[in-house]
Amino acid sequence: MTFVPLHQLHGVSTMPSTLPMCPPEAVSIGNSCFAVLISDDTFTYFSNLIPFDSHAADDRTAMLLRIGRLAAISAVSPQELADAFAVSRATVQRARRRYLAEGEAGFMKPRRGRGPSVFTPELAEKATALLASGLSGSAAARVLGVSAPSVNKWRRQGLIGNTEADGEPGRSALAAPPDAGAAPEGRVDEESTGAPGPETAPGLEAQPQTDRSARDRRDRQAPMGRATCDVPARVLASCGQAGPVEPQFAAAARGVRFGGVLAALPALLKEGLLSETGLLPLLPKGYYGLPTILLFLAFMTLARVRNPESLRYQAPGEWGAILGLDRCPEVKTLRRKIALIADDEAGVRAWQLALARRWQADEPELWATLAIDGHVKVYSGRKGRLPKHFVSREKLCLPASASYWINALGGKPLLCLHKPLDPKMVAAIEADVVPALQELGIVGAGAPDLTAEHPGQPALTLVFDREGWSPDLFRRLARRGVACLTWHKNFRGEDWPAEDFGAMTVPIHGPAADGSATMRLAEKPVTLPNGFRVRQIRRLLDNGRQVPLITTDPHKPMAEVAGAMFSRWSQENFFKYMRDEFNLDALPTHELEPLDPAAMVVNPLRRAYDKAIHRLDRQLGRLRNRIADTARKKQPTAELRREVRDLQDVRDIVRASRRETPKHCRAGDLDEAEQLDALPARERLLLDVIRMIAYRAETRMMLPVMQAQGHKPHPRKLLQALLTADADILPDPGNGLLRVHILGLANDACDRWIDAVLSDLNATETVFPGTRLRIVYDIDGASESARLVSPKISRGQEV
């Protein structure tokens, strides 16, 4: 809750040229004596050094009233107000007109479509008396002349009815009426009092417990905003005297929404989410620390919360129960924290490389063969002009930025390299991919020369599609000990005899486990146009078609080469899954930055010549059609032929001009109207690394689900259900445990399969970061349902 100036928060420089008479943290509004200071919760207005007004930070109506008042007295220009408050100039003008026409009362009108509230203190007193007499909510509503939903809503909010907070005897406002069945004598209802029930785990007897309704009432009554219950820590953090706050699971929480996402914590920590964080920049003192932000971003990704803005429509206290805090960061706080971390782009890149080294050390056998593919992230905004890229899934050229992903054959990601301007795969492999792999130590200086007469084993094999086809690139990489594997592009050779093909078992690599397939393969050496000799392997399909691929690896068996090439589809599936589930195509910010002046882009003059030639070709085609029609009618065509000759002369001149115009030019040489922008890679890189960790964590959890499901498993759908399920979070500090009880899923079979995952998670003995509580997972009824399943029932039968 540290104070941040508005011009830093919104990226707008509003500081005047003269020395402002305002606190250093505040932002001067134009060149006037007025200034504004924003914190997480409050806007405070100053005249010189004296504060004279304030309102809540989320009260937009109050902010518009102050804007309209300042604009009406002509103290500040509309543009200065728009810059200071990060709103449009039209918003300022509307606020000014509203203030001049209606005054302050114009900002206090109720929202359209809603009348005055029927709730009054007298009505509340009558309703409480009726409910205390034993009437139900609907009966009390009929007596009062209001709707039953209104009465139920007031009861949920604690506005009517007898509550423990009132200090009055009797039942809770949320408890059942007396005639609904009372608890036996000597036993207190757990739901209303928070006391443990008969099956409460040992060590939880002294822990207060809350259900979702109780947490909702508590969060609504928080003094500093929704769910901000930890007032002392927040006040100290806002002054820079404390923070970050460590997780504290003080009370048991039942039915926490998205509580099942805690099942991913062991896998996230195993993938290194909170390791090597010393490479990332330190955040300023505040309530939320770097581990909390990284953990929250990973949980959001796995819970399918597509972006921070989606948090506006979710209960922050429920996420706080998951994080061990009072609430999760609000949207602007989370955005600001992401920007502060991502501003150190070198630190984020170093963190990504450290994670890649960790993954390489954990599974060294996976990284001998890597798949490379590009991904295009389309920009749909209107703030600037971006270079256009061909988007294969759209079959269009659209403004976008490109990134190149390096994955293992099963689809597990290793690195992501962002490029503001797509250099094409051939250039990216040599200029970006191989140097990054050298930095990881996968490709070293002592790699053998694969073009020698007796070559050794390649240090690395790169698998890519036809976009990377370049015989010259294959030769250069072979000399550095890097083998290539790709489809044989534009091959026009004759078919090989069918008897040359033999059936082989080919390994197919998946994200969590490997399989196999039977293929008919054959191999012969071929010479590429540049004289480089490589191996060509063909697969004979059932329809008789022969699919050729080439490799520069002189030693790998034919079946393994074919398996690596056909396993490249796992990377295509990876991109589709990341787009659909983890929102890979989303842009974290719509801010733009100038394109590097030294970058080579398509010459717009050359493109203009191309368009002119195409237009002339269309005109010539239409004229030739008219000449043919006129000749068929026995009419003179001399005038039309003269027009054709004139157009041909013009086209020849344009073609000559195009030949003299270079295809590319420097971005800095473009005219001002043709200047190009680029998407900054900072936030994208940070969030893409978080997505990589989340995908790898989910993949790590797949294997026990696949083993439990047996034939034709669908583990990812089941894991999605687990990670978005509700759960009870029950701290047991006496035994040093944090019990996470997953509420039942769709059916007994899902519970049994998930129980296999939870057993593996418990074996890890994971401690929640920042605490000494070891997490223990369980799910109701899994072992009992497994015992009740009859062995006579086969798969697919119904009971």
mmCIF file of N, CA and C in Angstrom, residues 90 348 412 458 461 467 477 512 563 644 752:
data_model
loop_
_atom_site.group_PDB
_atom_site.id
_atom_site.type_symbol
_atom_site.label_atom_id
_atom_site.label_comp_id
_atom_site.label_asym_id
_atom_site.label_seq_id
_atom_site.Cartn_x
_atom_site.Cartn_y
_atom_site.Cartn_z
ATOM 1 N N ALA A 90 -12.525 13.852 -23.339
ATOM 2 C CA ALA A 90 -13.984 13.858 -23.431
ATOM 3 C C ALA A 90 -14.612 13.618 -22.064
ATOM 4 N N VAL A 348 14.485 -10.702 -15.507
ATOM 5 C CA VAL A 348 13.497 -11.720 -15.880
ATOM 6 C C VAL A 348 14.113 -12.733 -16.835
ATOM 7 N N LYS A 412 7.055 -30.212 -23.347
ATOM 8 C CA LYS A 412 7.438 -29.411 -22.192
ATOM 9 C C LYS A 412 8.286 -28.221 -22.630
ATOM 10 N N PRO A 458 26.047 -35.891 -32.646
ATOM 11 C CA PRO A 458 25.719 -34.459 -32.542
ATOM 12 C C PRO A 458 25.436 -34.062 -31.103
ATOM 13 N N THR A 461 19.952 -32.057 -31.526
ATOM 14 C CA THR A 461 19.140 -32.168 -32.743
ATOM 15 C C THR A 461 17.971 -31.206 -32.625
ATOM 16 N N GLU A 467 9.147 -24.100 -42.440
ATOM 17 C CA GLU A 467 9.542 -22.691 -42.397
ATOM 18 C C GLU A 467 11.039 -22.536 -42.183
ATOM 19 N N LEU A 477 25.023 -25.295 -39.373
ATOM 20 C CA LEU A 477 24.769 -25.880 -38.061
ATOM 21 C C LEU A 477 25.482 -27.207 -37.890
ATOM 22 N N ALA A 512 3.396 -36.375 -20.799
ATOM 23 C CA ALA A 512 3.605 -37.050 -19.519
ATOM 24 C C ALA A 512 4.149 -38.457 -19.677
ATOM 25 N N GLY A 563 10.191 -40.958 -35.240
ATOM 26 C CA GLY A 563 9.429 -40.661 -34.034
ATOM 27 C C GLY A 563 9.606 -39.228 -33.565
ATOM 28 N N VAL A 644 -4.522 -0.403 -74.269
ATOM 29 C CA VAL A 644 -3.755 -1.515 -73.735
ATOM 30 C C VAL A 644 -2.269 -1.224 -73.826
ATOM 31 N N ARG A 752 -12.052 -41.092 -7.036
ATOM 32 C CA ARG A 752 -11.038 -42.139 -6.907
ATOM 33 C C ARG A 752 -9.775 -41.767 -7.683
#
